[in-house]
Short mmCIF file of C-alpha atoms in Angstrom, two decimals:
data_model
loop_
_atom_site.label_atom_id
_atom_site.label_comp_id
_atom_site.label_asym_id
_atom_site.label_seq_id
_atom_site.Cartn_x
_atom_site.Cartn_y
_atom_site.Cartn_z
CA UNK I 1 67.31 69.69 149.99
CA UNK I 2 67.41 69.90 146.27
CA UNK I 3 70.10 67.21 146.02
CA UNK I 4 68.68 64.80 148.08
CA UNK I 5 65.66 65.10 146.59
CA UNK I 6 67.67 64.09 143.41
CA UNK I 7 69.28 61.14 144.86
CA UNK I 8 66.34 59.46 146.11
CA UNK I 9 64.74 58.88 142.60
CA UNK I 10 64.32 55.56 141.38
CA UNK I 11 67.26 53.55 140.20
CA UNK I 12 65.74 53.42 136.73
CA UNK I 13 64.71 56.51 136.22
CA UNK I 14 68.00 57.94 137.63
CA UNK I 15 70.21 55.53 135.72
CA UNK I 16 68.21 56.84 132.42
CA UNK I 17 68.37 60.36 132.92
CA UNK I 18 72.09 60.41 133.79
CA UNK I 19 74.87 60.30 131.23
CA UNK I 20 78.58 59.41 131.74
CA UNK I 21 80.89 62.08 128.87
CA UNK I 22 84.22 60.75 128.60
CA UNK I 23 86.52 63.65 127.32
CA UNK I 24 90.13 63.12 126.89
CA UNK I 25 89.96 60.82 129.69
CA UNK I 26 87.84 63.05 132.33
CA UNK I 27 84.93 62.06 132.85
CA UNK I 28 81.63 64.23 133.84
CA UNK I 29 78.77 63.18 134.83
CA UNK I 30 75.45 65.05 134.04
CA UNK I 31 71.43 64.61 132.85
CA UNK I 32 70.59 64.40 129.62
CA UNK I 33 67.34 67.79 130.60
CA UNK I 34 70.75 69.58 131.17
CA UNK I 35 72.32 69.04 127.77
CA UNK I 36 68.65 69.45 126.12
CA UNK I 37 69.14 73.24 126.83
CA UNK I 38 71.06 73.64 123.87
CA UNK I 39 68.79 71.68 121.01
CA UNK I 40 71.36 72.35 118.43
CA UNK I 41 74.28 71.20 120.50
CA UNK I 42 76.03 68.25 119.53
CA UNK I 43 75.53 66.57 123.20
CA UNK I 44 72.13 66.92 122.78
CA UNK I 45 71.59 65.73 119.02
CA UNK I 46 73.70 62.45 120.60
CA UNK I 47 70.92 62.19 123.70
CA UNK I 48 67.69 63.28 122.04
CA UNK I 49 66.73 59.04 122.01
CA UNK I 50 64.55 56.91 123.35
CA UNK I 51 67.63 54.97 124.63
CA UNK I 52 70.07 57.57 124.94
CA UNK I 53 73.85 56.01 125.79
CA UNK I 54 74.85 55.41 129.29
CA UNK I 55 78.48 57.16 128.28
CA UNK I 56 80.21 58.89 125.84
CA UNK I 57 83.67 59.15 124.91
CA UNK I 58 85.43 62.05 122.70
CA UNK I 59 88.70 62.35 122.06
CA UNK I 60 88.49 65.95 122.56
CA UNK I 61 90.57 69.25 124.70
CA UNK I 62 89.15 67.95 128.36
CA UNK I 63 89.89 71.77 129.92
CA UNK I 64 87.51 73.12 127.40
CA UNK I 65 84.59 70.66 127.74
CA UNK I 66 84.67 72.15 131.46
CA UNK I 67 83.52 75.42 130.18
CA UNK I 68 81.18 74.21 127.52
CA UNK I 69 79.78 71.76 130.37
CA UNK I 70 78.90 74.61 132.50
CA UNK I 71 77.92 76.80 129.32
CA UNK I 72 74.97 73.96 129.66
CA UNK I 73 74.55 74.11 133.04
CA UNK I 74 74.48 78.07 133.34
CA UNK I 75 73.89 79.67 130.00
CA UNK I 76 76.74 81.50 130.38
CA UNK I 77 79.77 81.05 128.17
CA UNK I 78 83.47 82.06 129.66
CA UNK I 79 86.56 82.25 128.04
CA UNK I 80 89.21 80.25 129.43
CA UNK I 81 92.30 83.34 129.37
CA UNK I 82 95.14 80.00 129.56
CA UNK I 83 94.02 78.91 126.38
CA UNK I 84 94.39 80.13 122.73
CA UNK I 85 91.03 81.45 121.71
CA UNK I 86 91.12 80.14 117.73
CA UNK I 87 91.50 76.55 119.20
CA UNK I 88 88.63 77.25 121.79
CA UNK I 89 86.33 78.41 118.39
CA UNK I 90 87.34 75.26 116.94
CA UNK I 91 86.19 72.91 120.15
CA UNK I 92 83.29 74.94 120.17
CA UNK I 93 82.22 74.49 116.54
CA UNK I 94 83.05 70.89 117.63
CA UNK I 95 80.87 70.63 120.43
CA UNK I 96 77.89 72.70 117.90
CA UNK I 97 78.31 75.95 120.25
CA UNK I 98 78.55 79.55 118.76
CA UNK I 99 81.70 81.20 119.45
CA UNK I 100 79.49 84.76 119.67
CA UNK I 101 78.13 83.16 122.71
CA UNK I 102 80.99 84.18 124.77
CA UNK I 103 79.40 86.81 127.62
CA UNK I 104 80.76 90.55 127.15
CA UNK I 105 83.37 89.93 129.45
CA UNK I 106 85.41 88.06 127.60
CA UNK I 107 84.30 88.77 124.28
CA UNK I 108 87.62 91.33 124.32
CA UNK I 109 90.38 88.67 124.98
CA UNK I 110 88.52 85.98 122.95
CA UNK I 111 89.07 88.45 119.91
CA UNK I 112 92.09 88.67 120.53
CA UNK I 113 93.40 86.15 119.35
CA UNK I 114 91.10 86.16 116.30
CA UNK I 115 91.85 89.42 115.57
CA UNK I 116 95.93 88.74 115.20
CA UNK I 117 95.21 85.57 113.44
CA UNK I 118 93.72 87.37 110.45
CA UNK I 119 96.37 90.23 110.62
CA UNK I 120 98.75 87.68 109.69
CA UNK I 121 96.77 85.80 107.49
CA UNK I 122 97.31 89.77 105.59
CA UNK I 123 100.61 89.55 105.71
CA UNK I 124 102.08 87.59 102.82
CA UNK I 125 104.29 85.02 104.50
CA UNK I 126 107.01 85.45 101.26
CA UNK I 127 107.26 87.91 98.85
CA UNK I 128 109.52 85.83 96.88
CA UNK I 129 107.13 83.36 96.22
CA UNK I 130 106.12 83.74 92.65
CA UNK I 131 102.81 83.52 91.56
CA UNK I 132 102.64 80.90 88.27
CA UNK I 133 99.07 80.65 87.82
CA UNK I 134 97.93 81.94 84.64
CA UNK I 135 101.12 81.72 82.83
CA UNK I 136 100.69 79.73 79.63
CA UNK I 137 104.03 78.97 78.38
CA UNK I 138 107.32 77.68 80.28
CA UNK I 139 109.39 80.76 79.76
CA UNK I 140 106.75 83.11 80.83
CA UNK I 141 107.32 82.86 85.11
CA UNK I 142 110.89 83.03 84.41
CA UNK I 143 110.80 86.43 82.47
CA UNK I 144 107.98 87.77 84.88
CA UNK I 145 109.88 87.38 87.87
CA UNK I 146 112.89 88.43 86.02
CA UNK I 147 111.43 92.27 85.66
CA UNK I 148 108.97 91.85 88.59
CA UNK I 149 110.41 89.76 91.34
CA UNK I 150 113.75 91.93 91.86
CA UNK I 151 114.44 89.29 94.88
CA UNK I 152 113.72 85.77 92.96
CA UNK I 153 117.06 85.67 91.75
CA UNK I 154 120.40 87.22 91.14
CA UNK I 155 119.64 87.87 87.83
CA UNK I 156 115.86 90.32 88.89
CA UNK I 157 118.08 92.16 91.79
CA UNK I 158 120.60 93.17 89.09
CA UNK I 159 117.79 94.20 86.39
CA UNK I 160 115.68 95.84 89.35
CA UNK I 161 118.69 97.97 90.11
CA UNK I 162 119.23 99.10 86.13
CA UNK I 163 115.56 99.83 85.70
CA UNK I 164 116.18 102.60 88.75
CA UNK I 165 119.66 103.55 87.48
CA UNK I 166 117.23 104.40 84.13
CA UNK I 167 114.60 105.81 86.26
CA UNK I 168 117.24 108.07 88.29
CA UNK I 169 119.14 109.02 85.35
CA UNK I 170 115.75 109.97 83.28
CA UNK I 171 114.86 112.26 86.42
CA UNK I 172 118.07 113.97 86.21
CA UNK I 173 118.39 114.41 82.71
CA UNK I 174 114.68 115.97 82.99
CA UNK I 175 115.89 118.58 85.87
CA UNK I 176 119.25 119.31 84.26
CA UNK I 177 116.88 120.40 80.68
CA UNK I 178 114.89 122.95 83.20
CA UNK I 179 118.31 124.33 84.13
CA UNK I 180 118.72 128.40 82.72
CA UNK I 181 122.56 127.70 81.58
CA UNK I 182 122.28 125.02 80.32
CA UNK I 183 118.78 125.38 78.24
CA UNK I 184 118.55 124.60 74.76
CA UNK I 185 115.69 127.40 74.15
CA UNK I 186 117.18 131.20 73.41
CA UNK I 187 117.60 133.24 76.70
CA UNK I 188 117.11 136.82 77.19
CA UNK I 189 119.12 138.37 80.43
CA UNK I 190 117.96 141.60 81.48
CA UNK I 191 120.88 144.07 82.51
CA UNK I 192 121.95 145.50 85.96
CA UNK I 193 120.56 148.87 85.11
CA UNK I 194 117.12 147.19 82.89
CA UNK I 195 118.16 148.96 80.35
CA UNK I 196 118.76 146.52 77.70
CA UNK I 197 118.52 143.18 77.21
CA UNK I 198 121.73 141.11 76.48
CA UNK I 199 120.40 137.87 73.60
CA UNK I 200 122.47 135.09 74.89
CA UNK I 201 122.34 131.68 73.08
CA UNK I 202 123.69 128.71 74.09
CA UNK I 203 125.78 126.45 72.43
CA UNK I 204 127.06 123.75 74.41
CA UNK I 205 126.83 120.32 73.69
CA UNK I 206 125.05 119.29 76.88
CA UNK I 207 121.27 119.54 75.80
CA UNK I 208 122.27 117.22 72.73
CA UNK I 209 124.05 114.97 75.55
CA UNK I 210 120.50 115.56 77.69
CA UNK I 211 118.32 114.74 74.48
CA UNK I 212 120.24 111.27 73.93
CA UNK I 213 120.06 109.96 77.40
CA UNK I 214 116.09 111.10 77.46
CA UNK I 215 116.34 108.88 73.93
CA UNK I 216 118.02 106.11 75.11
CA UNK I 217 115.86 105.86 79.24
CA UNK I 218 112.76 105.97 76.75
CA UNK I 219 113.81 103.10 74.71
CA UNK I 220 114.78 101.17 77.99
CA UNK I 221 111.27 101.76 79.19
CA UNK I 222 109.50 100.92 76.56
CA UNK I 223 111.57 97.37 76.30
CA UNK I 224 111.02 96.85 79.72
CA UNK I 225 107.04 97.69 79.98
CA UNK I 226 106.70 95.36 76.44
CA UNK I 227 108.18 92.72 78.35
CA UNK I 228 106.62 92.77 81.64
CA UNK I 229 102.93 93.13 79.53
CA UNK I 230 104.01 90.50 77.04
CA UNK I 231 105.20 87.63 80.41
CA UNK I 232 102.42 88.57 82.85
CA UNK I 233 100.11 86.17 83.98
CA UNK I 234 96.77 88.44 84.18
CA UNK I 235 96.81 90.93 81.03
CA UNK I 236 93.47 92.36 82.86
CA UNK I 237 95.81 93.01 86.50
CA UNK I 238 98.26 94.58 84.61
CA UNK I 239 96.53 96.67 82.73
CA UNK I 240 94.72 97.59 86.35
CA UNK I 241 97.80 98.39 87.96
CA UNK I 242 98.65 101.62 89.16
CA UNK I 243 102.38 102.04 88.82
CA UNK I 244 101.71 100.58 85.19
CA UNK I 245 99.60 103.30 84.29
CA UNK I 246 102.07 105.33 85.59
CA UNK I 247 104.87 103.91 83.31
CA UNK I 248 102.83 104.35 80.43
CA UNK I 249 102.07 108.09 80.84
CA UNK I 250 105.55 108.44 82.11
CA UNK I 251 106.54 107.40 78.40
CA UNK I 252 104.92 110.42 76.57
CA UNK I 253 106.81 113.29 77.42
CA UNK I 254 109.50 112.20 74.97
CA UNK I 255 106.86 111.42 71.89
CA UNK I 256 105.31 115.08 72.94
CA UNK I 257 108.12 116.92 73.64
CA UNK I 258 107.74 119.26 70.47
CA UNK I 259 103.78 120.01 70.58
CA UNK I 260 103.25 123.86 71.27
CA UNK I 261 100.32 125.40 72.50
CA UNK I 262 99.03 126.02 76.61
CA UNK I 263 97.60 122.80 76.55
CA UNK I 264 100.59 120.89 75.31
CA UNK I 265 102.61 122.84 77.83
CA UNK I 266 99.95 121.22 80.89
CA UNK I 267 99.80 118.01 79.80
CA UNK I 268 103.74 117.39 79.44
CA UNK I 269 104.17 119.05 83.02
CA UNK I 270 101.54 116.24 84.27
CA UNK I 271 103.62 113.82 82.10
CA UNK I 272 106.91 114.31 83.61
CA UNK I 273 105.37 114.20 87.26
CA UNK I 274 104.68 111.00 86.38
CA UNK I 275 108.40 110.35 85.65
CA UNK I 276 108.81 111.33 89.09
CA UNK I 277 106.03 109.34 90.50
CA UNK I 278 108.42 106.37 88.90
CA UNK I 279 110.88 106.27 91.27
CA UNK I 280 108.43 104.44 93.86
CA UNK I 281 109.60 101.60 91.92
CA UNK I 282 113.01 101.78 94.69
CA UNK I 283 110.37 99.86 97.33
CA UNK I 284 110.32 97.03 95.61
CA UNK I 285 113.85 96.88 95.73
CA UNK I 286 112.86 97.55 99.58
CA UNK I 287 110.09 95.14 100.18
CA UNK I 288 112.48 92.57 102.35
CA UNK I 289 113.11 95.20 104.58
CA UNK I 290 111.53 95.05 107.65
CA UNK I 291 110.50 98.77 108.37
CA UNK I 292 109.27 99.38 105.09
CA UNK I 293 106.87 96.76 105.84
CA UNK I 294 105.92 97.33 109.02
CA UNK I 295 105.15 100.98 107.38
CA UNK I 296 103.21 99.36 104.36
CA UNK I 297 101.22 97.52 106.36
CA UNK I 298 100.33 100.09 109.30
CA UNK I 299 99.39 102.23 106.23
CA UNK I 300 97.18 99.92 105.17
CA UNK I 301 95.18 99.46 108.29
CA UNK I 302 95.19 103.04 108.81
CA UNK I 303 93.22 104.12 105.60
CA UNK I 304 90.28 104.75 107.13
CA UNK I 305 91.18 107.12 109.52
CA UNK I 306 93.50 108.89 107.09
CA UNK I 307 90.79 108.91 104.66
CA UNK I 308 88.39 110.56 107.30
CA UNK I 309 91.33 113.57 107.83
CA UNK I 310 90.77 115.01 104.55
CA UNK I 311 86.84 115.22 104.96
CA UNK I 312 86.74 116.74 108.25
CA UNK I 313 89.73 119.32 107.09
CA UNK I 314 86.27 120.12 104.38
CA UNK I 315 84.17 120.31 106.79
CA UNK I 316 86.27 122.67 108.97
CA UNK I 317 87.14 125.00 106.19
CA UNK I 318 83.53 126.08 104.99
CA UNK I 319 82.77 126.90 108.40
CA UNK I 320 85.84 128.89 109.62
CA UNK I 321 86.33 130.54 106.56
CA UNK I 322 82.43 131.44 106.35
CA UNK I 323 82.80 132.83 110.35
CA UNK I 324 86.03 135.13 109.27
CA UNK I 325 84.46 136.40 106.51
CA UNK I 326 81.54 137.56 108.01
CA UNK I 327 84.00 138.74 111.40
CA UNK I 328 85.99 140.68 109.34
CA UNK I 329 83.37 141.69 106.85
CA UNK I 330 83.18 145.57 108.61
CA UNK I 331 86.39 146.19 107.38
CA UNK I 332 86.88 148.63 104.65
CA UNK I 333 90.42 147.19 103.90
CA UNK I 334 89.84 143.72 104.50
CA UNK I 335 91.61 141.03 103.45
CA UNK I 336 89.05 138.65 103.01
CA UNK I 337 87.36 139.79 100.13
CA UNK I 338 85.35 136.86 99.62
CA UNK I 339 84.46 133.20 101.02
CA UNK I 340 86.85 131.57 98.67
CA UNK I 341 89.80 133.57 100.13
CA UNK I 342 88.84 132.97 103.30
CA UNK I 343 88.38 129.23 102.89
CA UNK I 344 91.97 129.84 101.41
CA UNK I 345 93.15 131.41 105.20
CA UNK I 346 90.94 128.64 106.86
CA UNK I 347 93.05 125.96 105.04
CA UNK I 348 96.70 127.79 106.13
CA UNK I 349 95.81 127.96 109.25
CA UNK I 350 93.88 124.66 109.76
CA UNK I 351 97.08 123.40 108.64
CA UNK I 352 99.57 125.34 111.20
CA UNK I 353 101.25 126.52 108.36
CA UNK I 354 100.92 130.13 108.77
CA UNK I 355 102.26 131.99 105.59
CA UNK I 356 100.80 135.53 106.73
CA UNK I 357 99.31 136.98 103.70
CA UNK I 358 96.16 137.00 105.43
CA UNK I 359 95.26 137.63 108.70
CA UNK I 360 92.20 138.73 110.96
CA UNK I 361 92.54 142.41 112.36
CA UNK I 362 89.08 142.75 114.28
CA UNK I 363 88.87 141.23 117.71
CA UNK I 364 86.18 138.91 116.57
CA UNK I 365 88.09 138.20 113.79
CA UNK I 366 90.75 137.43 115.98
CA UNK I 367 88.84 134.90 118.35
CA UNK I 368 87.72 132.98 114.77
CA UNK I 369 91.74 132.52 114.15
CA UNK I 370 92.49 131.43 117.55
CA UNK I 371 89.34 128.64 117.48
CA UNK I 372 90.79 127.68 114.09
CA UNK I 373 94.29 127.29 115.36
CA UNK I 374 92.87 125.13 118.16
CA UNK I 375 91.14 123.14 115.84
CA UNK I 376 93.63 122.35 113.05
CA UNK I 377 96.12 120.99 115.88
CA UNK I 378 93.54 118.73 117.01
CA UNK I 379 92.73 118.02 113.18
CA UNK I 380 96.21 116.85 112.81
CA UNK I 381 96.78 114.67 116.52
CA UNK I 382 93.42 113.06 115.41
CA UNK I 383 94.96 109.98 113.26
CA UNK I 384 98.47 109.93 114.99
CA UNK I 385 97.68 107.20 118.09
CA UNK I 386 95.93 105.32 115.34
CA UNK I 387 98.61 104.78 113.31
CA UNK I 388 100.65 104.56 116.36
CA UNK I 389 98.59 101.68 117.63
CA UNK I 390 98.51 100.12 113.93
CA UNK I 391 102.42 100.52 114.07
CA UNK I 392 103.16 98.77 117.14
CA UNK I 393 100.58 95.82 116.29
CA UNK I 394 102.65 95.54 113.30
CA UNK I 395 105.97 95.37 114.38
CA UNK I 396 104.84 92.47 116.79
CA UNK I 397 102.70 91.03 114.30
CA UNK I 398 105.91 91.06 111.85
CA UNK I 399 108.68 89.99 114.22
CA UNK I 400 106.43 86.89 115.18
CA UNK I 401 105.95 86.00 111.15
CA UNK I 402 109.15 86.30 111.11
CA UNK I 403 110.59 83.94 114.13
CA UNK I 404 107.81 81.19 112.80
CA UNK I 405 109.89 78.16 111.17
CA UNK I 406 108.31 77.64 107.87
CA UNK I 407 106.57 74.48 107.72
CA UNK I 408 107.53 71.78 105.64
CA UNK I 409 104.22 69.42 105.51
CA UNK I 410 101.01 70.47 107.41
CA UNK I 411 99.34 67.49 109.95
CA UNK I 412 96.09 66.21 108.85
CA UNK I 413 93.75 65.65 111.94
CA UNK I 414 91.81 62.79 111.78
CA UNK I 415 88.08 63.20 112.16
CA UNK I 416 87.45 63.06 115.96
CA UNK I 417 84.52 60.28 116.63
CA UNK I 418 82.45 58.75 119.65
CA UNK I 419 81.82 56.33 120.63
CA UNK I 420 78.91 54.75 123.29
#
């Protein structure tokens, strides 16, 4: 009844209230009340007249303009599953239609799309692109990529690979110092029987041999961190680096080698972990490879979850090592003098790791240990399908970077227009 009430108004009104949209070449036929529903629409900025057009023509996605046709006509706004969603936003944002629109739904598999699109927007399409802005002189990208670009040329691969021959070599002549038969200190060997002490002193060559590699990593180091500081093309980024810090502390412990004293002794231990921490500097070497950045990435996205590990392994300690102390707190040789220790036993076992100094003896005790042990495996399973998930998106995400053809010239779209 509805419709034939419809088709028996007059020919004038009728013919003013109906609009003709051309899209693509389809055409659909509506009333300008049902494109007013959406004020802010673009249909309905185009109709809002005295006069409004008889037909309109866009040279737009006609499959889409179904959906956004009945988004008018219902309120409700699908997503077509055939179509890519970041080129339905864009006919939306066309058509002046908010993409958050979409109805719950959908709203997963419109996201979808989204979602990968700015995963590899994250991923940098090549690492062997160097970055020139901010260099003020000609010579200064060619030296930078030279000691910081180990894949921009045959000539960075080969200095990458001496840097971690240095690196390596420092490391081992470090160990090889800590060494008993070797040691350059005075040694004092007690007998089979303790009663006396045998003086032995060395006098090989070796820790001279030790002391002049040490001598001449150092001087490498210190060439190559000048040069890298002196040809970078943010002194501020540098300076903020991480693995730069860690080059400059790692170049003390040569400088310091002689101070005496406790604290001396501390801070050169700290100082040759970071000579250690150096040899992190073999990833860039690695960054090409595809696992290593499926890994980087995956733990990238999974810092969050990682980071909430550490807090909840807190949180877990105070309170199991608060309940054993008080469980076993009867006990006149107990082994968990305090909450401290017990916080200590709460952390081993949390862990799984289990070394057995300590353990509960009372049956309440007991049941405390077992709700812990429960616990810390679920502590650790917590993050693991998380940065399985992460891993997997990865992989595909990285495998499809990889297969695209790289672009030569991007198309320009020409603005689309209607016309009446």
């Amino acid at each position: 009844m509805s419709s034939v009430g419809v088709s028996s108004l007059g020919a004038s009104e009728g013919s003013s209230d109906k609009i003709v949209i051309n899209v693509g070449g389809v055409k659909h036929e509506t009333h300008k009340s049902t494109l007013m529903t959406l004020p802010a629409s673009r249909l309905a900025q185009l109709v809002d007249t005295e006069k409004p057009p008889s037909e309109l023509f866009f040279d737009r996605h006609p499959e889409v303009f179904s959906h956004v046709l009945q988004y008018y006509r219902s309120g409700k706004l699908h997503y077509p599953t055939n179509l890519c969603s970041v080129m339905l936003e864009e006919e939306f944002d066309f058509w002046g239609i908010s993409g958050t629109d979409v109805e719950p739904c959908c709203w997963a598999a419109f996201r979808q799309h989204r979602d990968a699109v700015e995963a590899l927007a994250q991923i940098d399409p090549s690492v062997m692109e160097n970055d020139q802005s901010g260099h003020t002189r000609a010579w200064q990208p060619k030296i930078w990529a030279l000691f910081d670009n180990p894949l921009s040329s045959a000539g960075a691969t080969v200095t990458a690979v001496v840097s971690l021959f240095f690196i390596l070599l420092s490391i081992t002549a470090f160990s090889l110092q800590t060494y008993r038969a070797i040691n350059p200190h005075q040694m004092y060997v007690v007998s089979a029987d303790n009663s006396s002490e045998n003086h032995i002193e060395n006098l090989s060559a070796l820790p001279r041999v030790l002391d002049a590699v040490e001598l001449v990593c150092s001087l490498w180091f210190v060439f190559e961190f000048v040069t890298r500081a002196v040809s970078c093309p943010s002194k501020l980024s540098f300076i903020m680096n991480v693995m730069n810090i860690v080059d400059v502390l790692a170049l003390f412990p040569w400088f310091f080698r002689w101070c005496s004293g406790w604290f001396c002794i501390q801070a050169l231990g700290f100082l040759h972990v970071m000579r250690c921490i150096r040899v992190l500097r073999v990833f860039k070497l690695m960054q090409h490879v595809f696992s290593v950045r499926v890994l980087e990435h995956t733990l990238r996205a999974s810092a969050t979850a990682l980071c909430t590990v550490p807090l909840i392994l807190f949180s877990c300690t105070l309170i199991f090592g608060t309940m054993a102390y008080y469980a076993e707190f009867e006990q006149i040789h107990m082994n968990f003098v305090d909450i401290p220790i017990s916080c200590w036993w709460a952390v081993i076992t949390l862990t799984t790791v289990g070394y057995g100094d300590m353990y509960p003896v009372t049956v309440q005790g007991k049941c405390v240990a077992i709700l812990c042990a429960m616990v810390g495996v679920l502590l650790i399973i917590l993050p693991v399908p998380i940065i399985i998930n992460n891993f997997i998106k990865f992989n595909s995400l990285l495998k499809t970077k990889y297969s695209m053809p790289k672009r030569k010239e991007k198309r320009v779209h020409a603005t689309p227009t209607s016309t009446a």
